[in-house]
mmCIF file of C-alpha atoms and ligand atoms in Angstrom:
data_model
loop_
_atom_site.group_PDB
_atom_site.id
_atom_site.type_symbol
_atom_site.label_atom_id
_atom_site.label_comp_id
_atom_site.label_asym_id
_atom_site.label_seq_id
_atom_site.Cartn_x
_atom_site.Cartn_y
_atom_site.Cartn_z
ATOM 1 C CA MET A 1 -0.070 0.281 -0.127
ATOM 2 C CA ARG A 2 1.084 3.212 -0.935
ATOM 3 C CA SER A 3 1.478 6.342 1.549
ATOM 4 C CA GLU A 4 -0.792 8.949 -0.436
ATOM 5 C CA SER A 5 -3.898 7.456 -1.651
ATOM 6 C CA ARG A 6 -5.432 8.595 -5.265
ATOM 7 C CA GLY A 7 -9.171 9.477 -6.007
ATOM 8 C CA VAL A 8 -10.028 7.143 -8.628
ATOM 9 C CA LEU A 9 -13.658 7.605 -10.374
ATOM 10 C CA VAL A 10 -14.580 4.168 -11.913
ATOM 11 C CA THR A 11 -17.977 3.454 -14.021
ATOM 12 C CA GLY A 12 -19.565 0.061 -13.768
ATOM 13 C CA ALA A 13 -18.200 -0.990 -10.545
ATOM 14 C CA SER A 14 -21.189 -3.317 -9.443
ATOM 15 C CA ARG A 15 -19.986 -6.329 -11.109
ATOM 16 C CA GLY A 16 -17.973 -7.717 -13.794
ATOM 17 C CA ILE A 17 -14.313 -6.249 -14.956
ATOM 18 C CA GLY A 18 -15.586 -3.039 -13.372
ATOM 19 C CA LYS A 19 -16.084 -4.606 -9.812
ATOM 20 C CA GLU A 20 -12.191 -6.010 -9.990
ATOM 21 C CA ILE A 21 -11.083 -2.578 -11.267
ATOM 22 C CA ALA A 22 -12.553 -1.432 -8.191
ATOM 23 C CA ARG A 23 -11.666 -3.719 -5.592
ATOM 24 C CA ARG A 24 -8.105 -3.496 -7.142
ATOM 25 C CA PHE A 25 -7.682 0.416 -6.193
ATOM 26 C CA THR A 26 -9.007 -0.448 -2.834
ATOM 27 C CA ASP A 27 -6.394 -2.745 -1.961
ATOM 28 C CA LEU A 28 -3.437 -0.622 -3.398
ATOM 29 C CA GLY A 29 -4.976 2.279 -0.682
ATOM 30 C CA ASP A 30 -6.733 4.389 -3.341
ATOM 31 C CA ILE A 31 -10.453 6.021 -2.333
ATOM 32 C CA VAL A 32 -12.672 4.283 -5.044
ATOM 33 C CA ILE A 33 -15.708 6.273 -5.787
ATOM 34 C CA SER A 34 -17.894 3.992 -7.711
ATOM 35 C CA PRO A 35 -21.529 5.758 -8.406
ATOM 36 C CA SER A 36 -24.403 4.085 -8.520
ATOM 37 C CA ARG A 37 -26.819 4.090 -11.626
ATOM 38 C CA ASP A 38 -29.042 6.469 -9.437
ATOM 39 C CA GLU A 39 -26.416 8.840 -9.324
ATOM 40 C CA LEU A 40 -25.213 8.408 -12.403
ATOM 41 C CA ASP A 41 -26.825 6.937 -15.723
ATOM 42 C CA LEU A 42 -24.674 6.948 -18.157
ATOM 43 C CA ALA A 43 -27.467 6.545 -20.995
ATOM 44 C CA SER A 44 -28.936 9.799 -19.779
ATOM 45 C CA LYS A 45 -27.396 12.608 -20.900
ATOM 46 C CA GLU A 46 -29.302 14.656 -18.052
ATOM 47 C CA SER A 47 -27.562 12.344 -15.180
ATOM 48 C CA VAL A 48 -24.126 12.320 -16.893
ATOM 49 C CA SER A 49 -24.394 16.287 -16.763
ATOM 50 C CA SER A 50 -26.119 16.795 -12.949
ATOM 51 C CA PHE A 51 -23.126 13.929 -11.748
ATOM 52 C CA VAL A 52 -20.279 16.566 -13.045
ATOM 53 C CA ALA A 53 -22.081 19.439 -12.427
ATOM 54 C CA ASN A 54 -21.917 18.316 -8.546
ATOM 55 C CA PHE A 55 -18.902 16.431 -8.420
ATOM 56 C CA ASP A 56 -16.649 18.351 -6.381
ATOM 57 C CA THR A 57 -13.932 15.663 -5.488
ATOM 58 C CA GLU A 58 -10.413 15.736 -6.763
ATOM 59 C CA ILE A 59 -9.553 12.866 -9.024
ATOM 60 C CA SER A 60 -6.400 11.098 -9.549
ATOM 61 C CA ILE A 61 -7.640 8.268 -11.670
ATOM 62 C CA LEU A 62 -10.780 7.812 -14.147
ATOM 63 C CA VAL A 63 -11.704 4.823 -15.761
ATOM 64 C CA ASN A 64 -14.679 4.592 -18.032
ATOM 65 C CA ASN A 65 -14.880 1.001 -17.507
ATOM 66 C CA ALA A 66 -18.958 0.472 -18.215
ATOM 67 C CA GLY A 67 -20.263 -0.401 -21.279
ATOM 68 C CA ILE A 68 -23.008 -2.049 -22.972
ATOM 69 C CA ASN A 69 -23.408 -4.507 -25.952
ATOM 70 C CA MET A 70 -26.686 -4.666 -27.738
ATOM 71 C CA VAL A 71 -25.911 -7.179 -30.547
ATOM 72 C CA GLY A 72 -28.129 -6.478 -33.537
ATOM 73 C CA SER A 73 -27.442 -6.120 -37.320
ATOM 74 C CA VAL A 74 -27.483 -2.341 -38.325
ATOM 75 C CA ASP A 75 -30.555 -2.954 -40.287
ATOM 76 C CA ASP A 76 -31.832 -4.019 -36.575
ATOM 77 C CA TYR A 77 -31.218 -1.168 -34.710
ATOM 78 C CA SER A 78 -33.589 1.849 -34.240
ATOM 79 C CA SER A 79 -32.630 5.175 -33.454
ATOM 80 C CA THR A 80 -33.410 5.004 -29.795
ATOM 81 C CA ASP A 81 -31.201 1.615 -29.387
ATOM 82 C CA LEU A 82 -28.254 3.613 -31.451
ATOM 83 C CA GLU A 83 -28.311 6.878 -29.138
ATOM 84 C CA ASN A 84 -28.402 4.410 -26.370
ATOM 85 C CA MET A 85 -25.145 2.682 -27.345
ATOM 86 C CA ILE A 86 -23.504 5.813 -28.250
ATOM 87 C CA GLN A 87 -24.156 7.778 -25.080
ATOM 88 C CA THR A 88 -23.842 5.056 -22.759
ATOM 89 C CA ASN A 89 -20.132 3.725 -23.928
ATOM 90 C CA LEU A 90 -18.697 6.961 -25.998
ATOM 91 C CA VAL A 91 -20.530 10.002 -25.024
ATOM 92 C CA SER A 92 -20.633 9.303 -21.014
ATOM 93 C CA ALA A 93 -16.809 8.542 -21.442
ATOM 94 C CA PHE A 94 -15.983 11.859 -22.896
ATOM 95 C CA GLU A 95 -17.956 13.861 -20.894
ATOM 96 C CA LEU A 96 -15.982 12.022 -17.255
ATOM 97 C CA SER A 97 -13.061 12.665 -19.063
ATOM 98 C CA LYS A 98 -13.586 16.614 -19.484
ATOM 99 C CA LEU A 99 -14.324 16.319 -15.698
ATOM 100 C CA ALA A 100 -11.263 14.236 -14.896
ATOM 101 C CA VAL A 101 -9.282 17.020 -16.759
ATOM 102 C CA HIS A 102 -10.335 19.694 -14.737
ATOM 103 C CA SER A 103 -8.982 18.117 -12.014
ATOM 104 C CA LYS A 104 -5.312 19.350 -11.119
ATOM 105 C CA GLY A 105 -3.931 16.085 -10.104
ATOM 106 C CA LEU A 106 -5.048 13.928 -12.501
ATOM 107 C CA LYS A 107 -2.659 11.526 -13.806
ATOM 108 C CA ALA A 108 -4.361 8.776 -15.623
ATOM 109 C CA ILE A 109 -7.119 7.949 -17.503
ATOM 110 C CA CYS A 110 -8.049 4.513 -18.912
ATOM 111 C CA ASN A 111 -10.849 3.516 -20.953
ATOM 112 C CA VAL A 112 -12.148 -0.306 -21.386
ATOM 113 C CA ALA A 113 -12.715 -0.909 -24.805
ATOM 114 C CA SER A 114 -13.040 -4.194 -26.321
ATOM 115 C CA ILE A 115 -11.042 -6.542 -28.941
ATOM 116 C CA TRP A 116 -14.583 -5.863 -31.037
ATOM 117 C CA SER A 117 -12.899 -2.172 -31.584
ATOM 118 C CA GLU A 118 -9.654 -3.417 -33.666
ATOM 119 C CA ARG A 119 -11.814 -5.811 -35.542
ATOM 120 C CA SER A 120 -15.563 -6.752 -35.912
ATOM 121 C CA TYR A 121 -18.211 -9.113 -36.085
ATOM 122 C CA PRO A 122 -21.980 -10.026 -37.355
ATOM 123 C CA GLY A 123 -24.286 -7.788 -35.155
ATOM 124 C CA ARG A 124 -21.353 -6.065 -33.309
ATOM 125 C CA ALA A 125 -21.186 -2.801 -36.022
ATOM 126 C CA VAL A 126 -22.268 -0.321 -33.228
ATOM 127 C CA TYR A 127 -20.674 -2.042 -31.038
ATOM 128 C CA SER A 128 -17.708 -1.798 -32.763
ATOM 129 C CA MET A 129 -18.245 1.757 -33.778
ATOM 130 C CA THR A 130 -18.598 3.012 -30.173
ATOM 131 C CA LYS A 131 -15.369 1.142 -28.973
ATOM 132 C CA SER A 132 -13.634 2.456 -31.916
ATOM 133 C CA GLY A 133 -14.336 5.714 -30.671
ATOM 134 C CA LEU A 134 -12.989 5.092 -27.391
ATOM 135 C CA LEU A 135 -9.479 4.723 -29.000
ATOM 136 C CA GLY A 136 -9.704 7.606 -30.860
ATOM 137 C CA LEU A 137 -10.950 9.753 -27.368
ATOM 138 C CA THR A 138 -7.732 7.909 -25.771
ATOM 139 C CA ARG A 139 -5.049 8.873 -28.663
ATOM 140 C CA GLY A 140 -6.662 12.504 -28.684
ATOM 141 C CA LEU A 141 -6.593 12.714 -24.858
ATOM 142 C CA ALA A 142 -2.899 11.560 -24.536
ATOM 143 C CA GLN A 143 -1.904 14.108 -27.110
ATOM 144 C CA ASP A 144 -3.876 16.530 -24.777
ATOM 145 C CA LEU A 145 -2.233 15.612 -21.848
ATOM 146 C CA GLY A 146 0.758 14.680 -22.599
ATOM 147 C CA SER A 147 2.339 17.837 -21.305
ATOM 148 C CA ARG A 148 0.768 17.185 -18.081
ATOM 149 C CA ASN A 149 2.403 13.607 -18.236
ATOM 150 C CA VAL A 150 -0.981 12.222 -17.699
ATOM 151 C CA MET A 151 -0.744 9.204 -18.950
ATOM 152 C CA VAL A 152 -4.116 7.935 -21.218
ATOM 153 C CA ASN A 153 -4.386 4.084 -22.360
ATOM 154 C CA ALA A 154 -7.234 1.638 -23.548
ATOM 155 C CA VAL A 155 -7.438 -1.686 -22.433
ATOM 156 C CA SER A 156 -9.240 -3.783 -24.818
ATOM 157 C CA PRO A 157 -10.383 -7.108 -23.207
ATOM 158 C CA GLY A 158 -11.177 -10.268 -25.316
ATOM 159 C CA PHE A 159 -13.423 -12.696 -23.840
ATOM 160 C CA ILE A 160 -13.766 -12.488 -20.090
ATOM 161 C CA GLU A 161 -15.786 -14.506 -17.620
ATOM 162 C CA THR A 162 -18.818 -11.594 -16.784
ATOM 163 C CA GLU A 163 -22.340 -11.440 -17.043
ATOM 164 C CA MET A 164 -22.210 -9.601 -20.369
ATOM 165 C CA THR A 165 -20.458 -12.685 -21.709
ATOM 166 C CA SER A 166 -22.653 -14.932 -20.552
ATOM 167 C CA ALA A 167 -25.666 -13.248 -21.826
ATOM 168 C CA ASN A 168 -24.302 -12.667 -25.391
ATOM 169 C CA ILE A 169 -22.302 -16.146 -25.955
ATOM 170 C CA SER A 170 -23.982 -19.908 -25.855
ATOM 171 C CA GLN A 171 -22.162 -22.531 -24.851
ATOM 172 C CA ASP A 172 -21.784 -24.239 -28.435
ATOM 173 C CA ARG A 173 -19.949 -20.341 -29.967
ATOM 174 C CA ARG A 174 -18.282 -20.680 -26.136
ATOM 175 C CA GLU A 175 -16.510 -24.097 -27.221
ATOM 176 C CA GLU A 176 -16.250 -22.995 -30.731
ATOM 177 C CA LEU A 177 -13.854 -20.007 -29.430
ATOM 178 C CA TYR A 178 -11.872 -21.772 -27.558
ATOM 179 C CA LYS A 179 -10.532 -23.735 -30.408
ATOM 180 C CA ASN A 180 -9.625 -19.665 -31.621
ATOM 181 C CA ILE A 181 -8.000 -18.918 -28.607
ATOM 182 C CA PRO A 182 -4.397 -19.721 -28.085
ATOM 183 C CA LEU A 183 -4.590 -19.714 -24.423
ATOM 184 C CA GLY A 184 -7.629 -21.672 -24.837
ATOM 185 C CA ARG A 185 -10.126 -20.204 -22.086
ATOM 186 C CA PHE A 186 -11.945 -16.833 -21.257
ATOM 187 C CA GLY A 187 -10.053 -14.369 -19.267
ATOM 188 C CA ASP A 188 -10.704 -13.511 -15.600
ATOM 189 C CA PRO A 189 -11.789 -10.121 -14.910
ATOM 190 C CA LYS A 190 -8.981 -9.788 -12.671
ATOM 191 C CA GLY A 191 -6.446 -10.014 -15.685
ATOM 192 C CA ILE A 192 -7.822 -7.154 -17.215
ATOM 193 C CA ALA A 193 -8.373 -4.949 -13.612
ATOM 194 C CA ASN A 194 -4.336 -5.811 -13.497
ATOM 195 C CA VAL A 195 -3.479 -4.257 -16.742
ATOM 196 C CA VAL A 196 -5.636 -1.095 -15.686
ATOM 197 C CA THR A 197 -3.955 -0.478 -12.499
ATOM 198 C CA PHE A 198 -0.644 -1.206 -13.894
ATOM 199 C CA LEU A 199 -1.371 1.857 -16.515
ATOM 200 C CA CYS A 200 -2.398 3.812 -13.958
ATOM 201 C CA SER A 201 0.034 3.606 -11.461
ATOM 202 C CA SER A 202 3.669 5.322 -11.292
ATOM 203 C CA ASP A 203 5.346 2.219 -12.800
ATOM 204 C CA ASN A 204 3.916 3.250 -15.995
ATOM 205 C CA GLN A 205 6.206 5.830 -17.291
ATOM 206 C CA TYR A 206 6.433 5.576 -20.696
ATOM 207 C CA ILE A 207 2.784 4.225 -22.123
ATOM 208 C CA THR A 208 -0.006 6.809 -23.295
ATOM 209 C CA GLY A 209 -2.003 6.735 -26.267
ATOM 210 C CA GLN A 210 -1.838 2.875 -26.436
ATOM 211 C CA ASN A 211 -4.501 0.290 -26.669
ATOM 212 C CA ILE A 212 -3.544 -2.701 -24.702
ATOM 213 C CA ILE A 213 -5.101 -6.256 -26.085
ATOM 214 C CA ALA A 214 -5.685 -8.715 -23.268
ATOM 215 C CA ASP A 215 -7.378 -11.293 -25.250
ATOM 216 C CA GLY A 216 -5.375 -14.678 -24.533
ATOM 217 C CA GLY A 217 -3.733 -14.083 -27.938
ATOM 218 C CA PHE A 218 -7.349 -14.309 -30.154
ATOM 219 C CA LEU A 219 -6.478 -11.503 -32.497
ATOM 220 C CA SER A 220 -3.198 -12.606 -33.055
HETATM 221 P P1 NAI B 301 -21.032 -6.263 -17.141
HETATM 222 O O1 NAI B 301 -22.165 -6.047 -17.928
HETATM 223 O O2 NAI B 301 -21.134 -7.085 -16.406
HETATM 224 O O3 NAI B 301 -20.773 -4.695 -16.497
HETATM 225 C C1 NAI B 301 -21.133 -3.312 -16.707
HETATM 226 C C2 NAI B 301 -21.322 -2.870 -15.971
HETATM 227 O O4 NAI B 301 -21.558 -1.319 -16.544
HETATM 228 C C3 NAI B 301 -22.175 -2.716 -14.489
HETATM 229 O O5 NAI B 301 -21.841 -2.008 -13.715
HETATM 230 C C4 NAI B 301 -23.466 -1.830 -15.246
HETATM 231 O O6 NAI B 301 -24.028 -1.447 -13.802
HETATM 232 C C5 NAI B 301 -22.633 -0.596 -15.743
HETATM 233 N N1 NAI B 301 -23.522 -0.171 -16.606
HETATM 234 C C6 NAI B 301 -24.263 0.000 -17.912
HETATM 235 N N2 NAI B 301 -25.014 0.733 -18.459
HETATM 236 C C7 NAI B 301 -25.346 1.491 -17.937
HETATM 237 C C8 NAI B 301 -25.403 3.192 -17.234
HETATM 238 N N3 NAI B 301 -26.445 3.433 -17.954
HETATM 239 N N4 NAI B 301 -25.185 3.611 -16.007
HETATM 240 C C9 NAI B 301 -24.421 3.280 -15.463
HETATM 241 N N5 NAI B 301 -23.685 2.266 -15.237
HETATM 242 C C10 NAI B 301 -24.048 1.123 -16.474
HETATM 243 O O7 NAI B 301 -19.856 -5.835 -18.492
HETATM 244 P P2 NAI B 301 -18.508 -6.455 -18.041
HETATM 245 O O8 NAI B 301 -18.722 -7.547 -19.267
HETATM 246 O O9 NAI B 301 -17.966 -6.136 -16.977
HETATM 247 O O10 NAI B 301 -17.539 -5.500 -19.166
HETATM 248 C C11 NAI B 301 -16.963 -3.996 -18.571
HETATM 249 C C12 NAI B 301 -16.373 -3.239 -19.952
HETATM 250 O O11 NAI B 301 -15.507 -4.567 -20.272
HETATM 251 C C13 NAI B 301 -17.660 -2.846 -20.811
HETATM 252 O O12 NAI B 301 -17.092 -1.467 -21.213
HETATM 253 C C14 NAI B 301 -17.291 -4.007 -22.077
HETATM 254 O O13 NAI B 301 -17.905 -3.438 -23.266
HETATM 255 C C15 NAI B 301 -15.789 -4.024 -21.670
HETATM 256 N N6 NAI B 301 -15.800 -5.590 -22.436
HETATM 257 C C16 NAI B 301 -16.012 -7.001 -21.558
HETATM 258 C C17 NAI B 301 -15.955 -7.973 -22.419
HETATM 259 C C18 NAI B 301 -16.389 -9.071 -21.637
HETATM 260 O O14 NAI B 301 -16.165 -10.205 -22.121
HETATM 261 N N7 NAI B 301 -16.688 -9.222 -20.664
HETATM 262 C C19 NAI B 301 -14.920 -8.267 -23.581
HETATM 263 C C20 NAI B 301 -14.638 -7.053 -24.189
HETATM 264 C C21 NAI B 301 -15.097 -5.307 -23.404
#
């Protein structure tokens, strides 16, 4: 544990990858702020603006982890679904980054993207669009914040054992996928949390503007 605690804002920390990220920062002695859906609904522009307007804590680290994946072909997408995906996965990350940039002591921002930011798959066009957008935000912010020595990176998980995975992947598909993952298994949320905490730590001295793919070798 370090002597100095950092204020860490993590979205989507109620379960899955976000829960592990929050737990890992807490174990390191940081003060984790993980708003509930009532306090911050990322799908709602009003909720995000009100959260930002009322937020008065110094942020050292921001982790934009929350995300949704509504699988469907472009034809199936209503404009409401499209807006919901863009708002939740991308616009909210932009707004919270803007909030973090105003914190004088900001040290790092980490965006949780996806392997589907680098490649896509049938039914993932909108998800890929939002996650690729997150990489653009990551690179642009790294450029803007480099002079302040703020590290801005993305982590792109492959298939990780969470509720999102169970909801989107059938058992048959899972067996198929194992054959295409060099490590032969899905990942553990803890493995993603380790990468995120490293990128946001003082041990990371020179990695910024990058997308770190943690996928058991799937995209290799
Ligand atoms: P999950 O579905 O288990 O958890 C998502 C979290 O986001 C939950 O805490 C949920 O409450 C929160 N959230 C969703 N919509 C919200 C909203 N409108 N307002 C506030 N919070 C909201 O997801 P999981 O699997 O832990 O994924 C976390 C991140 O990792 C997501 O961005 C996801 O796209 C990404 N990812 C996950 C992969 C996986 O295999 N599980 C693979 C690649 C990327």
